[in-house]
């Protein structure tokens, strides 16, 4: 009864005029931060943290939770409309959400995503409320070996993300794991593949990689097609249809929310992993998913969004119960609590139970507020998909450039963005899944650290621990179960061998194998503790690459031509190059990346915002012969919007340039008028 009264008092306080504006303000900021690719909840909470110093505990919690909880709702908007994930946690939403926009179903996709996101957030709050008392003994059962086993299990899902081409998924995961090894080895202080660049000493940032792999390829496809994302006459309504989709798939929402909350409660398992695990679960369990996922199936959007927003409730469990932040965002929330004199841990389960219930109610109300705002304006957001590509591409490229730069605020971010954009586009054209690269990159550092510690503490006996053994067996099943079932399936076709036949896909695979072999040779100069895990990983990748290459060179396609894999079987959003000659595709692709190089060169000469201004001014004039007056107004509007948001509000420190044209200040402009 005392607990009920504390919960009721916390809800009453939060709904009062003294605290509700902070919650609403935080939710609105969370939507804005989520819409801007590359910022993410961590950047938003970092900006908000200093302003909580003068607030009391309830107001600080309301503002912080309001912002952090709603970011996962806001990042859905660019993911679905532009194919640009607002944060790494929305990458899986792109796979089905963006094709729905192309089909003119943006309103349906958005409303389904918003409602699934809210349902996931509410489930996370319930998970937090009811599982804190039992999570204390449960989490104590998880040591380093168990965390390693969970990471390996997550990585094994690349098989289900790769359909009938599991070797490509394995190679993609190896690429991600290898990229995660870049930087200073914490055990031996060895510089691994840093090429004497200070920028790479702390490792490669994830934001340029994610935006490069998932954002630029979609923009390149849009540039090649030379049309808006959806037809101007397409149906952009569909809010009620999206609601019905969520209701019809309510059990999928429940399962994926449980996945998000459960994995979110494990420290170190971030949003960039959880949404792909939930997406993979839906891909392997939903009827007909392998034929429709990746080409605009609303179930893929629902699975990703419900898990992505449920993770916050789970991440609060170890934060409250043990004082161990479940995510980096929770670490900032802990900092805000400590600034209020509140120590996260057992105290929040006893005499400061009011703070715990304030966290729970803030999570509930923030999700409801954020979803309500988004749902009201879903059709207005959806109209973005009908904007002509010649105007949409420069503005979106500007968002991607600034978002990537916000990662570590270095020119290296932009160079990595362009490099991974080219790699991601090649993978998209060749039908290679890009999700395993991101999954391997995110889990790479954890697997490296957990495996080394497990071997140091337990030798190889850690494999026999019960939870570890179960998770590893599940990983083996997830990784090889499909291949084993296919091998024993009746009615299979006989393998027909041929003389080596070189094709463009085979050359692409061979290039990856050569790069991996060169990386393996370069590790020989490192100490044992620095090279052991990269050597194991790269060796697996080389073996998988040679096997895939042998199949491409020596195995003849089945009678009637090679079977075309569905979008779900390659883990990709479907391409729409029908009716465009291969030569035109190649030429337009080179032209698009030439525009990106030109924008970077202009940014290096004059400044990043001026580079975006020139791109917005010249691209419509050259590519679509737009009128000079209309284009000039558009370019000025893009420049002013970016200048006001990033320079005046966020106070972004811009990179040093060769010429360095100064940016105007709001005070100077005010004085002129």
XYZ file of C-alpha atoms in Angstrom:
673
model
C 0.000 0.000 0.000
C 2.878 2.331 0.738
C 4.382 1.578 -2.689
C 1.048 2.408 -4.358
C 0.820 5.737 -2.553
C 4.384 6.623 -3.558
C 3.591 5.773 -7.194
C 0.410 7.858 -7.117
C 2.205 10.817 -5.570
C 4.965 10.651 -8.202
C 2.387 10.636 -11.013
C 0.498 13.556 -9.471
C 3.675 15.609 -9.133
C 4.716 14.895 -12.698
C 1.340 15.951 -14.095
C 1.391 19.239 -12.190
C 2.159 22.500 -13.964
C 5.471 22.667 -12.107
C 6.927 19.633 -13.916
C 4.782 18.838 -16.976
C 6.304 21.644 -19.127
C 9.775 20.161 -18.593
C 8.523 16.771 -19.768
C 6.792 18.232 -22.826
C 9.804 20.406 -23.643
C 12.140 17.444 -23.363
C 9.871 15.363 -25.610
C 9.787 18.072 -28.292
C 13.575 18.403 -28.163
C 13.838 14.624 -28.414
C 11.789 14.639 -31.606
C 13.979 17.350 -33.117
C 17.180 15.553 -32.145
C 15.826 12.273 -33.520
C 14.901 13.815 -36.862
C 18.440 15.156 -37.407
C 20.624 12.215 -38.539
C 23.826 11.730 -36.594
C 22.888 13.600 -33.426
C 21.083 10.902 -31.465
C 19.967 10.822 -27.869
C 23.501 10.927 -26.503
C 24.228 14.285 -28.128
C 20.851 15.669 -27.081
C 21.244 14.577 -23.464
C 24.782 15.971 -23.423
C 23.451 19.361 -24.498
C 20.634 19.222 -21.954
C 22.687 18.022 -18.975
C 24.212 21.414 -17.995
C 20.751 23.011 -17.901
C 19.507 20.514 -15.297
C 21.881 21.830 -12.637
C 19.468 24.544 -11.523
C 16.397 22.292 -11.510
C 15.048 20.092 -8.772
C 15.192 16.311 -9.111
C 11.719 15.783 -10.595
C 12.130 18.517 -13.213
C 15.579 17.242 -14.201
C 14.297 13.674 -14.553
C 11.276 14.826 -16.567
C 13.429 16.789 -19.023
C 16.106 14.100 -19.425
C 13.703 11.161 -19.786
C 11.419 13.232 -22.012
C 14.263 13.844 -24.447
C 15.895 10.424 -24.288
C 12.705 8.385 -24.600
C 11.336 10.214 -27.648
C 14.510 10.221 -29.767
C 13.694 6.649 -30.817
C 10.357 7.932 -32.146
C 11.774 10.946 -33.971
C 14.562 9.036 -35.719
C 11.869 7.055 -37.531
C 10.896 10.038 -39.685
C 14.077 10.397 -41.794
C 14.540 6.606 -41.842
C 11.188 6.050 -43.537
C 10.948 9.185 -45.670
C 14.550 9.583 -46.816
C 16.205 6.222 -46.202
C 18.503 8.012 -43.751
C 18.460 6.582 -40.202
C 18.089 9.372 -37.659
C 20.303 7.298 -35.368
C 21.986 3.902 -35.566
C 18.991 2.439 -33.740
C 16.757 3.189 -36.742
C 18.933 1.487 -39.353
C 16.717 -1.608 -39.504
C 13.652 0.591 -40.020
C 15.108 1.770 -43.336
C 14.990 -1.726 -44.844
C 11.183 -1.813 -45.077
C 10.172 1.733 -44.170
C 11.891 3.430 -47.102
C 10.445 1.052 -49.736
C 7.003 1.810 -48.309
C 7.652 5.510 -48.966
C 8.698 4.666 -52.514
C 5.352 2.902 -52.946
C 3.474 5.944 -51.664
C 2.683 4.364 -48.296
C 4.681 6.777 -46.157
C 1.680 7.762 -44.025
C 0.898 4.142 -43.248
C 4.522 3.345 -42.443
C 4.903 6.376 -40.185
C 1.716 5.800 -38.209
C 2.520 2.107 -37.743
C 6.037 2.992 -36.642
C 4.855 5.664 -34.205
C 2.271 3.407 -32.577
C 4.668 0.448 -32.400
C 7.283 2.755 -30.917
C 4.845 3.961 -28.267
C 3.783 0.399 -27.484
C 7.423 -0.578 -27.097
C 8.084 2.389 -24.834
C 5.105 1.574 -22.627
C 6.181 -2.056 -22.476
C 9.652 -0.905 -21.430
C 8.146 1.145 -18.609
C 6.123 -1.860 -17.414
C 9.231 -4.020 -17.681
C 11.102 -1.517 -15.538
C 8.302 -1.354 -12.983
C 7.843 -5.070 -12.444
C 11.294 -6.519 -13.089
C 13.508 -4.331 -10.893
C 12.903 -6.418 -7.740
C 13.793 -9.703 -9.473
C 16.522 -8.334 -11.746
C 18.967 -7.792 -8.911
C 19.623 -11.513 -8.363
C 19.146 -12.314 -12.077
C 21.729 -9.846 -13.357
C 24.241 -11.115 -10.809
C 24.195 -14.435 -12.696
C 25.746 -12.755 -15.747
C 29.518 -12.590 -15.705
C 31.944 -11.724 -18.499
C 31.661 -15.158 -20.210
C 27.873 -14.876 -20.289
C 28.079 -11.404 -21.837
C 30.479 -12.800 -24.453
C 28.045 -15.612 -25.260
C 25.226 -13.097 -25.742
C 27.393 -11.080 -28.133
C 28.286 -14.208 -30.118
C 24.598 -15.115 -30.287
C 23.788 -11.637 -31.584
C 26.499 -11.969 -34.204
C 25.164 -15.367 -35.289
C 22.038 -13.613 -36.506
C 23.941 -12.490 -39.624
C 22.899 -15.836 -41.099
C 19.218 -14.944 -40.907
C 20.008 -11.437 -42.174
C 21.660 -12.925 -45.286
C 19.027 -15.350 -46.561
C 20.360 -17.777 -49.157
C 23.789 -16.114 -49.104
C 24.993 -16.804 -45.536
C 28.655 -16.589 -46.556
C 28.156 -12.970 -47.580
C 26.706 -12.279 -44.145
C 29.708 -13.907 -42.474
C 32.122 -11.869 -44.594
C 30.192 -8.691 -43.811
C 30.362 -9.445 -40.085
C 34.107 -10.075 -40.402
C 34.527 -6.700 -42.110
C 32.693 -5.048 -39.225
C 34.714 -6.919 -36.581
C 37.952 -5.982 -38.349
C 36.976 -2.315 -38.536
C 36.181 -2.423 -34.811
C 39.792 -3.498 -34.146
C 41.170 -0.248 -35.562
C 42.772 1.932 -32.917
C 45.033 1.508 -29.922
C 44.899 -1.944 -28.361
C 44.081 -1.375 -24.660
C 46.161 -4.361 -23.515
C 49.455 -3.771 -25.313
C 49.141 -0.117 -26.456
C 49.742 -1.366 -30.017
C 48.440 0.860 -32.796
C 46.290 -1.391 -34.968
C 45.776 -0.096 -38.524
C 45.895 3.571 -37.506
C 48.330 4.488 -40.342
C 49.943 7.094 -38.073
C 46.671 9.058 -37.999
C 45.791 10.507 -34.611
C 42.143 10.476 -35.690
C 42.082 6.657 -35.594
C 43.836 6.169 -32.240
C 40.562 5.947 -30.332
C 38.954 3.748 -32.954
C 36.620 4.444 -35.816
C 33.416 6.371 -34.927
C 30.158 4.592 -35.647
C 28.094 7.512 -36.977
C 30.024 8.059 -40.266
C 30.026 4.297 -40.808
C 26.275 3.956 -40.233
C 25.350 7.004 -42.333
C 27.758 5.922 -45.064
C 26.455 2.366 -45.249
C 22.755 3.176 -45.025
C 22.140 6.826 -45.967
C 24.369 7.624 -48.950
C 23.464 4.471 -50.929
C 19.764 5.375 -50.736
C 20.509 8.939 -51.840
C 22.647 7.581 -54.684
C 19.755 5.383 -55.813
C 17.423 8.382 -55.665
C 19.875 10.376 -57.789
C 20.138 7.567 -60.333
C 16.342 7.245 -60.622
C 15.996 11.053 -60.958
C 12.534 11.148 -59.437
C 10.955 11.886 -56.108
C 10.793 9.115 -53.511
C 7.051 8.650 -54.125
C 4.782 9.832 -56.904
C 3.134 13.174 -56.346
C -0.209 11.428 -56.919
C 0.527 8.564 -54.530
C -1.655 8.019 -51.496
C 0.160 9.510 -48.516
C -2.732 9.001 -46.147
C -2.989 5.792 -44.194
C -2.796 6.621 -40.520
C -5.746 4.376 -39.666
C -4.324 1.616 -41.833
C -1.078 1.837 -39.896
C -3.017 1.531 -36.641
C -4.740 -1.583 -37.926
C -1.375 -3.030 -38.935
C -0.086 -2.688 -35.398
C -3.232 -4.247 -33.934
C -3.077 -7.179 -36.365
C 0.557 -7.757 -35.365
C 0.134 -7.151 -31.643
C 1.890 -10.398 -30.724
C 4.876 -9.382 -32.858
C 4.917 -6.049 -31.010
C 4.891 -7.909 -27.698
C 7.721 -10.273 -28.669
C 9.950 -7.552 -30.107
C 9.278 -5.261 -27.143
C 10.330 -8.096 -24.858
C 13.514 -8.524 -26.910
C 14.242 -4.796 -26.682
C 13.627 -4.558 -22.939
C 15.459 -7.781 -22.130
C 18.564 -6.960 -24.151
C 18.433 -3.329 -23.028
C 18.788 -4.527 -19.433
C 22.191 -6.019 -20.296
C 24.889 -3.310 -20.077
C 26.795 -2.846 -23.316
C 24.121 -4.147 -25.704
C 23.123 -0.962 -27.520
C 20.332 0.147 -29.831
C 22.388 -0.566 -32.951
C 22.242 -4.280 -32.101
C 18.774 -4.617 -30.581
C 16.766 -3.443 -33.591
C 18.555 -5.862 -35.921
C 18.010 -8.773 -33.528
C 14.290 -7.964 -33.370
C 14.134 -7.555 -37.154
C 15.864 -10.906 -37.586
C 13.402 -12.495 -35.164
C 10.482 -11.210 -37.226
C 12.160 -12.325 -40.451
C 12.518 -15.892 -39.198
C 9.165 -16.248 -37.402
C 6.575 -14.306 -39.407
C 4.723 -16.114 -42.178
C 5.977 -15.222 -45.667
C 8.501 -12.730 -44.297
C 11.385 -13.977 -46.447
C 9.452 -13.112 -49.596
C 8.260 -9.646 -48.537
C 10.688 -8.231 -45.961
C 12.947 -5.612 -47.500
C 10.460 -4.633 -50.193
C 8.031 -2.690 -48.006
C 6.540 -5.037 -45.404
C 5.054 -3.089 -42.516
C 5.906 -5.940 -40.145
C 9.601 -5.137 -40.542
C 8.933 -1.550 -39.469
C 6.841 -2.684 -36.499
C 9.478 -5.159 -35.304
C 12.315 -2.640 -35.445
C 10.445 0.255 -33.860
C 8.820 -1.643 -30.998
C 12.167 -3.082 -29.880
C 14.081 0.160 -30.389
C 11.860 2.135 -28.029
C 11.471 -0.666 -25.475
C 15.194 -0.710 -24.773
C 15.096 2.430 -22.594
C 12.943 0.773 -19.962
C 15.286 -2.191 -19.926
C 18.392 0.006 -19.778
C 17.020 1.727 -16.673
C 16.914 -1.592 -14.779
C 20.676 -1.982 -14.142
C 20.961 1.803 -13.788
C 18.478 1.864 -10.915
C 19.196 -1.526 -9.352
C 23.008 -1.499 -9.459
C 24.092 1.990 -10.436
C 25.507 0.465 -13.640
C 24.315 2.382 -16.734
C 22.766 0.118 -19.337
C 23.716 2.521 -22.147
C 25.793 5.671 -22.621
C 22.581 7.717 -22.418
C 21.826 6.154 -19.042
C 25.291 7.244 -17.896
C 24.280 10.847 -18.585
C 21.041 10.304 -16.682
C 23.099 8.975 -13.771
C 25.203 12.120 -13.931
C 22.043 14.246 -13.744
C 20.830 12.264 -10.714
C 24.193 12.598 -8.980
C 24.110 16.344 -9.593
C 20.836 16.283 -7.628
C 22.484 14.361 -4.779
C 20.804 11.067 -5.737
C 23.037 7.996 -5.912
C 21.683 5.328 -8.309
C 21.659 1.861 -6.788
C 19.894 0.159 -3.881
C 18.865 3.553 -2.482
C 16.398 3.982 -5.355
C 14.682 0.734 -4.342
C 14.255 1.886 -0.754
C 13.932 5.345 0.711
C 14.110 7.098 -2.704
C 11.412 4.996 -4.346
C 9.727 8.254 -5.375
C 12.564 8.906 -7.821
C 12.133 5.442 -9.330
C 8.424 6.000 -9.937
C 9.149 9.443 -11.376
C 11.410 7.706 -13.903
C 8.691 5.185 -14.741
C 5.916 7.764 -15.183
C 8.218 10.057 -17.173
C 8.913 7.180 -19.555
C 5.196 6.491 -19.976
C 4.107 10.099 -20.487
C 7.036 11.026 -22.749
C 6.207 8.182 -25.137
C 2.542 9.154 -25.207
C 3.346 12.834 -25.825
C 5.931 12.123 -28.523
C 3.726 9.637 -30.327
C 0.736 11.974 -30.139
C 2.681 14.810 -31.765
C 4.082 12.548 -34.479
C 0.739 10.888 -35.178
C -1.031 14.216 -35.613
C 1.504 15.328 -38.219
C 2.186 11.945 -39.868
C 0.619 12.916 -43.200
C 2.435 16.253 -43.203
C 5.726 14.451 -42.638
C 4.815 11.996 -45.401
C 4.571 14.798 -47.980
C 8.360 15.068 -47.836
C 8.428 11.886 -49.925
C 6.776 13.723 -52.850
C 9.460 16.449 -53.092
C 11.501 16.291 -56.294
C 14.853 14.545 -55.965
C 16.778 17.547 -57.284
C 15.646 19.561 -54.261
C 15.534 16.737 -51.726
C 19.042 15.384 -52.374
C 21.101 18.544 -51.581
C 19.184 19.235 -48.358
C 19.457 15.609 -47.239
C 23.141 15.389 -48.155
C 23.671 18.462 -45.998
C 21.970 16.750 -43.051
C 24.122 13.657 -43.557
C 27.348 15.689 -43.796
C 26.647 17.669 -40.641
C 25.388 14.559 -38.843
C 28.572 12.654 -39.658
C 30.738 15.618 -38.681
C 29.027 15.845 -35.285
C 30.501 12.415 -34.446
C 33.998 13.620 -33.540
C 34.020 16.993 -35.333
C 36.925 16.186 -37.602
C 37.513 16.082 -41.342
C 38.147 12.379 -40.869
C 34.422 11.916 -40.190
C 33.538 13.252 -43.630
C 36.231 11.201 -45.371
C 34.987 8.047 -43.650
C 31.412 8.949 -44.564
C 32.255 9.142 -48.260
C 34.388 5.979 -48.136
C 31.721 3.882 -46.461
C 29.096 5.441 -48.711
C 30.952 4.082 -51.743
C 31.378 0.680 -50.059
C 27.727 0.549 -49.025
C 26.564 1.479 -52.518
C 28.711 -1.243 -54.100
C 27.342 -3.758 -51.600
C 23.799 -2.633 -52.417
C 24.375 -3.001 -56.161
C 25.924 -6.464 -55.742
C 23.201 -7.696 -53.386
C 25.449 -7.914 -50.316
C 23.763 -7.361 -46.934
C 25.077 -4.284 -45.153
C 23.524 -4.978 -41.756
C 26.170 -7.591 -40.761
C 28.910 -4.979 -41.208
C 27.241 -2.654 -38.713
C 26.401 -5.516 -36.349
C 29.984 -6.798 -36.429
C 31.361 -3.308 -35.867
C 29.152 -2.671 -32.843
C 29.868 -6.038 -31.239
C 33.538 -6.150 -32.233
C 34.929 -4.226 -29.274
C 32.774 -6.148 -26.802
C 33.721 -9.558 -28.229
C 37.416 -8.649 -28.227
C 37.341 -7.481 -24.621
C 35.053 -10.173 -23.223
C 36.906 -13.038 -24.894
C 40.328 -11.894 -23.714
C 39.105 -11.435 -20.125
C 37.310 -14.802 -20.166
C 40.434 -16.619 -21.337
C 42.606 -14.797 -18.819
C 40.289 -15.573 -15.873
C 38.920 -19.020 -16.699
C 41.101 -20.506 -19.432
C 38.745 -22.410 -21.729
C 36.512 -23.683 -18.929
C 34.178 -20.717 -19.364
C 32.653 -22.509 -22.373
C 31.172 -25.133 -19.999
C 29.254 -22.615 -17.868
C 25.510 -23.401 -18.240
C 24.294 -20.063 -19.615
C 27.312 -19.815 -21.919
C 26.801 -23.326 -23.278
C 23.106 -22.693 -23.970
C 23.772 -19.372 -25.718
C 26.572 -20.836 -27.847
C 24.383 -23.778 -28.893
C 21.675 -21.313 -29.887
C 24.276 -19.330 -31.832
C 25.375 -22.466 -33.706
C 21.766 -23.263 -34.537
C 21.077 -19.709 -35.745
C 24.266 -19.670 -37.786
C 24.081 -23.076 -39.450
C 20.506 -24.315 -38.955
C 19.285 -22.932 -42.279
C 22.210 -24.450 -44.188
C 21.686 -27.852 -42.561
C 17.954 -27.830 -43.304
C 18.609 -26.883 -46.924
C 21.172 -29.662 -47.273
C 18.639 -32.329 -46.248
C 15.655 -30.796 -47.994
C 14.121 -33.023 -50.664
C 13.871 -31.953 -54.254
C 17.120 -30.002 -54.296
C 18.925 -29.292 -57.564
C 22.192 -30.997 -58.454
C 25.314 -28.828 -58.397
C 26.739 -28.321 -61.895
C 30.436 -27.404 -62.139
C 31.974 -25.309 -64.900
C 35.256 -23.742 -65.909
C 36.187 -20.555 -64.016
C 33.874 -17.779 -65.149
C 34.813 -14.268 -64.024
C 31.987 -11.845 -63.319
C 31.710 -8.483 -61.598
C 30.325 -10.048 -58.367
C 33.238 -12.488 -58.337
C 35.741 -9.657 -58.761
C 34.079 -7.790 -55.890
C 34.389 -10.859 -53.650
C 38.000 -11.388 -54.731
C 38.828 -7.793 -53.859
C 37.450 -8.252 -50.342
C 39.487 -11.458 -49.890
C 42.672 -9.688 -51.014
C 42.091 -6.820 -48.574
C 41.454 -9.262 -45.708
C 44.594 -11.209 -46.603
C 46.639 -8.016 -46.542
C 45.180 -7.128 -43.150
C 46.085 -10.594 -41.838
C 49.691 -10.261 -42.991
C 50.008 -6.841 -41.345
C 49.070 -8.275 -37.929
C 52.220 -10.397 -37.736
C 54.247 -7.492 -36.348
C 51.893 -7.046 -33.367
C 52.250 -8.638 -29.915
C 50.230 -11.805 -29.277
C 47.581 -10.139 -27.122
C 46.945 -7.503 -29.816
C 46.723 -9.837 -32.803
C 45.148 -13.077 -31.553
C 41.484 -12.115 -31.907
C 41.854 -10.118 -35.185
C 43.752 -13.088 -36.651
C 40.965 -15.504 -35.724
C 38.300 -13.197 -37.120
C 40.097 -12.422 -40.397
C 40.959 -16.086 -40.956
C 37.271 -16.959 -40.741
C 36.520 -14.176 -43.221
C 39.147 -15.371 -45.701
C 37.846 -18.943 -45.584
C 34.270 -17.738 -46.089
C 35.409 -15.418 -48.882
C 37.281 -18.166 -50.728
C 34.267 -20.464 -50.421
C 31.960 -17.766 -51.776
C 34.418 -16.973 -54.579
C 34.681 -20.639 -55.545
C 30.916 -20.833 -55.801
C 30.774 -17.737 -58.001
C 33.579 -18.945 -60.295
C 32.986 -22.695 -60.547
C 29.296 -23.378 -59.901
C 26.958 -22.915 -62.841
C 23.634 -21.169 -62.193
C 20.537 -23.368 -62.231
C 18.661 -23.971 -65.445
C 16.666 -20.935 -66.425
C 19.199 -18.524 -64.962
C 20.166 -17.647 -61.420
C 17.333 -17.294 -58.977
C 16.855 -13.723 -57.970
C 16.908 -13.323 -54.221
C 14.214 -11.352 -52.529
C 15.075 -8.197 -50.672
C 14.641 -10.003 -47.395
C 17.098 -12.693 -48.442
C 19.844 -10.141 -48.931
C 18.875 -8.046 -45.943
C 18.494 -4.985 -48.143
C 15.882 -2.467 -49.085
C 14.742 -3.237 -52.590
C 16.370 -1.273 -55.422
C 14.245 0.257 -58.166
C 16.500 0.616 -61.217
C 14.023 -1.060 -63.573
C 14.077 0.484 -67.020
C 17.510 2.108 -66.576
C 20.406 0.770 -68.657
C 23.428 -0.532 -66.685
C 25.656 2.021 -68.403
C 23.383 4.856 -67.274
C 23.322 3.469 -63.730
C 27.127 3.466 -63.605
C 27.420 6.952 -65.129
C 24.821 8.534 -62.839
C 26.368 6.830 -59.816
C 29.789 8.288 -60.607
C 28.203 11.704 -61.132
C 26.465 11.535 -57.740
C 29.660 10.698 -55.868
C 31.374 13.404 -57.907
C 28.871 15.889 -56.475
C 29.732 14.645 -52.982
C 33.447 15.110 -53.642
C 32.765 18.593 -54.963
C 30.753 19.481 -51.860
C 33.587 18.247 -49.615
C 36.149 20.213 -51.632
C 34.055 23.383 -51.363
C 33.654 22.726 -47.637
C 37.429 22.356 -47.253
C 37.965 25.649 -49.083
C 35.209 27.836 -47.629
C 33.484 25.978 -44.779
C 31.030 23.126 -44.370
C 27.892 25.274 -44.480
C 29.131 27.107 -47.570
C 29.824 23.755 -49.239
C 26.223 22.746 -48.557
C 25.046 26.127 -49.899
C 26.941 25.633 -53.174
C 25.576 22.099 -53.547
C 22.015 23.325 -52.974
C 22.563 26.104 -55.526
C 24.368 24.253 -58.322
C 22.857 20.739 -58.167
C 19.270 21.704 -59.176
C 20.583 24.018 -61.908
C 22.767 21.357 -63.529
C 20.824 18.149 -62.899
C 17.269 19.372 -63.540
C 17.677 22.745 -65.290
C 15.621 24.446 -62.574
C 15.060 28.192 -62.793
C 17.703 30.413 -61.204
C 15.225 32.356 -59.063
C 13.549 29.301 -57.592
C 16.874 27.576 -56.994
C 18.387 30.648 -55.346
C 15.490 30.920 -52.893
C 15.785 27.199 -52.127
C 19.560 27.357 -51.548
C 19.283 30.383 -49.262
C 16.537 28.685 -47.231
C 18.674 25.550 -46.808
C 21.678 27.611 -45.742
C 19.718 29.743 -43.271
C 18.042 26.690 -41.719
C 21.361 24.889 -41.208
C 23.133 28.025 -40.015
C 20.446 28.850 -37.461
C 20.175 25.305 -36.094
C 23.806 24.206 -36.021
C 25.680 27.484 -35.652
C 23.373 29.664 -33.576
C 21.506 27.096 -31.457
C 23.913 24.149 -31.166
C 27.059 26.314 -31.374
C 28.849 23.705 -33.504
C 32.638 24.274 -33.752
C 33.207 24.049 -37.503
C 36.345 22.439 -38.998
C 39.284 24.562 -40.034
C 39.270 25.448 -43.735
C 41.741 26.757 -46.279
C 40.040 30.105 -46.890
C 37.499 30.088 -44.080
C 34.682 32.469 -44.938
C 33.150 33.798 -41.706
C 29.578 32.940 -40.819
C 27.157 35.725 -39.895
C 25.898 35.956 -36.334
C 22.299 36.527 -35.308
C 23.324 39.596 -33.304
C 25.072 41.156 -36.297
C 22.054 40.517 -38.538
C 19.724 42.014 -35.936
C 21.822 45.175 -35.770
C 21.697 45.531 -39.553
C 17.905 45.722 -39.443
